XYZ file of C-alpha atoms in Angstrom:
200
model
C -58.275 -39.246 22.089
C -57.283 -37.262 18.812
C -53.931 -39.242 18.682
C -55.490 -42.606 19.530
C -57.990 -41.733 16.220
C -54.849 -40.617 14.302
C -53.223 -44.105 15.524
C -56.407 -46.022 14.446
C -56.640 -44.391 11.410
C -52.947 -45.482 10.085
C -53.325 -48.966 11.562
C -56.581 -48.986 8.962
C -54.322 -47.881 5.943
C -51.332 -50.183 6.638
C -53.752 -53.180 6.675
C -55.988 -51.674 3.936
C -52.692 -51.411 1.812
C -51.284 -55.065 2.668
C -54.482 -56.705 1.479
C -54.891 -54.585 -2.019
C -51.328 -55.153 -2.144
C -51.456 -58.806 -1.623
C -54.589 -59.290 -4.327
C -53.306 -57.508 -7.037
C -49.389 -56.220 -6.408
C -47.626 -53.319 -5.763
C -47.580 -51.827 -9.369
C -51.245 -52.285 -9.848
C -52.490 -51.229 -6.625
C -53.641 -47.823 -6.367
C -53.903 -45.111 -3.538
C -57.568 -44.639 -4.520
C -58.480 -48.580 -3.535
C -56.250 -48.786 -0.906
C -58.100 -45.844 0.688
C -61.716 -47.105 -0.041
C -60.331 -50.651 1.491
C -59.466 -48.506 4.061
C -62.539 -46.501 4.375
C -60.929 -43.417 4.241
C -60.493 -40.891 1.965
C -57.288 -40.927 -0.762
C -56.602 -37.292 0.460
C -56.187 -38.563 4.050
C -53.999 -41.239 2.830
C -51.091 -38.447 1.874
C -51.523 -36.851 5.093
C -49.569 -40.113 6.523
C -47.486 -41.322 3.783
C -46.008 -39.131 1.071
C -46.660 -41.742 -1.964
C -47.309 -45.056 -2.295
C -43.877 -46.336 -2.311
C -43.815 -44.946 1.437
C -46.759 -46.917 2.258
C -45.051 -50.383 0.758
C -41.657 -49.508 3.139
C -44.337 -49.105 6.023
C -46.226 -52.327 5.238
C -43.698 -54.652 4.754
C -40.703 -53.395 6.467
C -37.491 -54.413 5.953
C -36.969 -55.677 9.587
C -39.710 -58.327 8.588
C -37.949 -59.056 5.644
C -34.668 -59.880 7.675
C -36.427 -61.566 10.254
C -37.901 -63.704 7.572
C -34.381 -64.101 5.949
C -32.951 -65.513 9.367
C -35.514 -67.773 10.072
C -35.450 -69.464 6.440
C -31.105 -69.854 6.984
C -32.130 -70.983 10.502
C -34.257 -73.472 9.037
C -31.531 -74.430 6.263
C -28.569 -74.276 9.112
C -31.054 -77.200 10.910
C -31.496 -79.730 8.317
C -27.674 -80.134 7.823
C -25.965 -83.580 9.068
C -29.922 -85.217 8.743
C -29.866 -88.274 5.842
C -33.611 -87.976 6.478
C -36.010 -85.088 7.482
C -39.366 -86.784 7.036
C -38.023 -88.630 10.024
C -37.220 -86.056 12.639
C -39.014 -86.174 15.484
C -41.215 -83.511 16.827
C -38.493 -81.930 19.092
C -35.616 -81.869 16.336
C -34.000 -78.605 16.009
C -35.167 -78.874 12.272
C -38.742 -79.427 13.106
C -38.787 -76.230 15.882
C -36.996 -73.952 13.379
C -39.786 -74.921 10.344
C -42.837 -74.469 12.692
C -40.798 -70.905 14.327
C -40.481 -69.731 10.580
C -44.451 -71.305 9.980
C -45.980 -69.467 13.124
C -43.847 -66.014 12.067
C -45.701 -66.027 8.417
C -48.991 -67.233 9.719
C -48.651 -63.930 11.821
C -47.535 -61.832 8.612
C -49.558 -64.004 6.238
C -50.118 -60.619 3.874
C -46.836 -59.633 3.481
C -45.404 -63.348 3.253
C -47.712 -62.903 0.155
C -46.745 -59.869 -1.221
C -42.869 -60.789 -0.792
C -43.740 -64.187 -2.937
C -46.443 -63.446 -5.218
C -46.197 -59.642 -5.961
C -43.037 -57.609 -4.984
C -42.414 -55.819 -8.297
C -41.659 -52.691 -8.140
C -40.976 -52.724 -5.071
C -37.271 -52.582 -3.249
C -38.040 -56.644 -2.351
C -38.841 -57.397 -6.330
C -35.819 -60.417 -6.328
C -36.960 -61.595 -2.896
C -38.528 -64.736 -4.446
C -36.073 -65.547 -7.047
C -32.969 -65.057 -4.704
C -35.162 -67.344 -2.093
C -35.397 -69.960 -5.508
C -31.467 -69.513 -5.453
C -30.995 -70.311 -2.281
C -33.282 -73.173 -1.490
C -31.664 -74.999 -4.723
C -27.764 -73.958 -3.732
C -29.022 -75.448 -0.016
C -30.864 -78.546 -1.719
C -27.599 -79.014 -3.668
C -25.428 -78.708 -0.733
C -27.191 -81.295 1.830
C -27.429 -83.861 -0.772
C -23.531 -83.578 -1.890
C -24.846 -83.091 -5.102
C -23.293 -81.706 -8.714
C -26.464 -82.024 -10.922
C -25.815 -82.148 -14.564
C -27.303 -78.700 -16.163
C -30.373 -80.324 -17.628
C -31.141 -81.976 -14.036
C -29.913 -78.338 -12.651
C -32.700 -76.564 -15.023
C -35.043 -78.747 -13.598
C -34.606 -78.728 -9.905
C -34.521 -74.979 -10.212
C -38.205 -74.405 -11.658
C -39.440 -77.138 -8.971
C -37.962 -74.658 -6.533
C -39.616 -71.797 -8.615
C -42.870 -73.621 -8.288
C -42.272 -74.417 -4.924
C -42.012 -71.143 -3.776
C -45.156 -69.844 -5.837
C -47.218 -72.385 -4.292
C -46.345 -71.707 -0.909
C -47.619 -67.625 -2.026
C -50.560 -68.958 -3.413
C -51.647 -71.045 -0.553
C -51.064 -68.073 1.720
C -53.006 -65.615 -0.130
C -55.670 -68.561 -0.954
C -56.607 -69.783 3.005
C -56.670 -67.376 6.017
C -57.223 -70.292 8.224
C -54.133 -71.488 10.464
C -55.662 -75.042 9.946
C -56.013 -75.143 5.914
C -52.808 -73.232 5.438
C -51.015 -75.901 7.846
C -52.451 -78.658 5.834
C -51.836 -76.967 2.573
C -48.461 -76.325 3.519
C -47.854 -79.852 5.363
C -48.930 -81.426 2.140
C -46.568 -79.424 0.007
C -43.634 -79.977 2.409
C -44.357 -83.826 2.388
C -44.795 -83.520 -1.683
C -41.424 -82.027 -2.115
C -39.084 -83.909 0.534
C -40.211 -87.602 -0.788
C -39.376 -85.861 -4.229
C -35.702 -84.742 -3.412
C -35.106 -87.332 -1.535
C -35.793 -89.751 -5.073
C -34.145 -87.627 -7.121
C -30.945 -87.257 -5.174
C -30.831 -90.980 -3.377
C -31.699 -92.513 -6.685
């Protein structure tokens, strides 16, 4: 019973800490509100994690962080070879990848958040920005493209807004519905976009 308690107990801190975490980032989140969040006193916080940087390693782990990592290169590896991926249907590699990598942050929707919105300070504080990197060097790559630096400048802050919005819908809906839309919408948004800018 005590250790079932003591289980309970850090379950109610981990979650306590992704959510103040995910509404106001790691810097400005402090051990006080995560343990009123958490309904427990800030003294009984210590007693299972030595500081607050051991609390951010036990939220968001880095074996969710590589898991994420594979599934967004899975998801890149996919789309390679297709002229079009608005046109895919439902059982294209491509489209199983996207909705494996969709389901996986639906089910980590706080730390998805965290990773995109508010990592600083943290050991994932370039997660976004190498993500921005990456989805622009992939972009790039599928299109055969050598975009002039002006055109380069551009595509990269799409990618930077891109990847902001898809943290701000997260943290904005907790329903699997709206955040499915949201995301649907933004997906749709940004592949008609590429696909003028690059085909043009």
């Amino acid at each position: 019973m005590a250790q079932y308690l003591k289980d309970e107990v850090h379950e109610a801190i981990l979650a306590a800490a992704l959510e103040v975490f995910a509404r106001k980032g790691f810097r400005s989140a402090s051990m006080a509100e995560i343990a009123s969040a958490a309904r427990v006193s800030t003294g009984n916080i210590y007693r299972y994690f030595e500081n607050k940087n051991a609390l951010y390693e036990a939220a968001v782990p880095d074996s969710f962080v590589t898991t994420l990592q594979r599934l967004l290169r899975q998801r890149v590896e996919a789309a390679r070879g297709v002229k079009d991926l608005r046109k895919l249907e439902p059982g294209a590699p491509y489209r199983l990848i996207s909705e494996e990598a969709l389901a996986f942050s639906l089910g980590n929707r706080l730390r998805v958040v965290v990773l995109l919105s508010s990592p600083e300070g943290t050991p994932h504080e370039h997660f976004a920005e190498k993500l921005v990197q990456f989805l622009l060097e992939s972009a790039t790559a599928h299109f055969h493209a050598r975009p002039s630096p002006p055109t380069r400048f551009a595509l990269e802050e799409l990618y930077r807004n891109y990847v902001t919005t898809m943290g701000r819908i997260l943290r904005h809906f907790e329903e699997e519905q709206a955040i499915r839309e949201a995301v649907e919408a933004l997906s749709r948004y940004h592949l008609t976009g590429l696909a003028a800018l690059f085909e043009s």
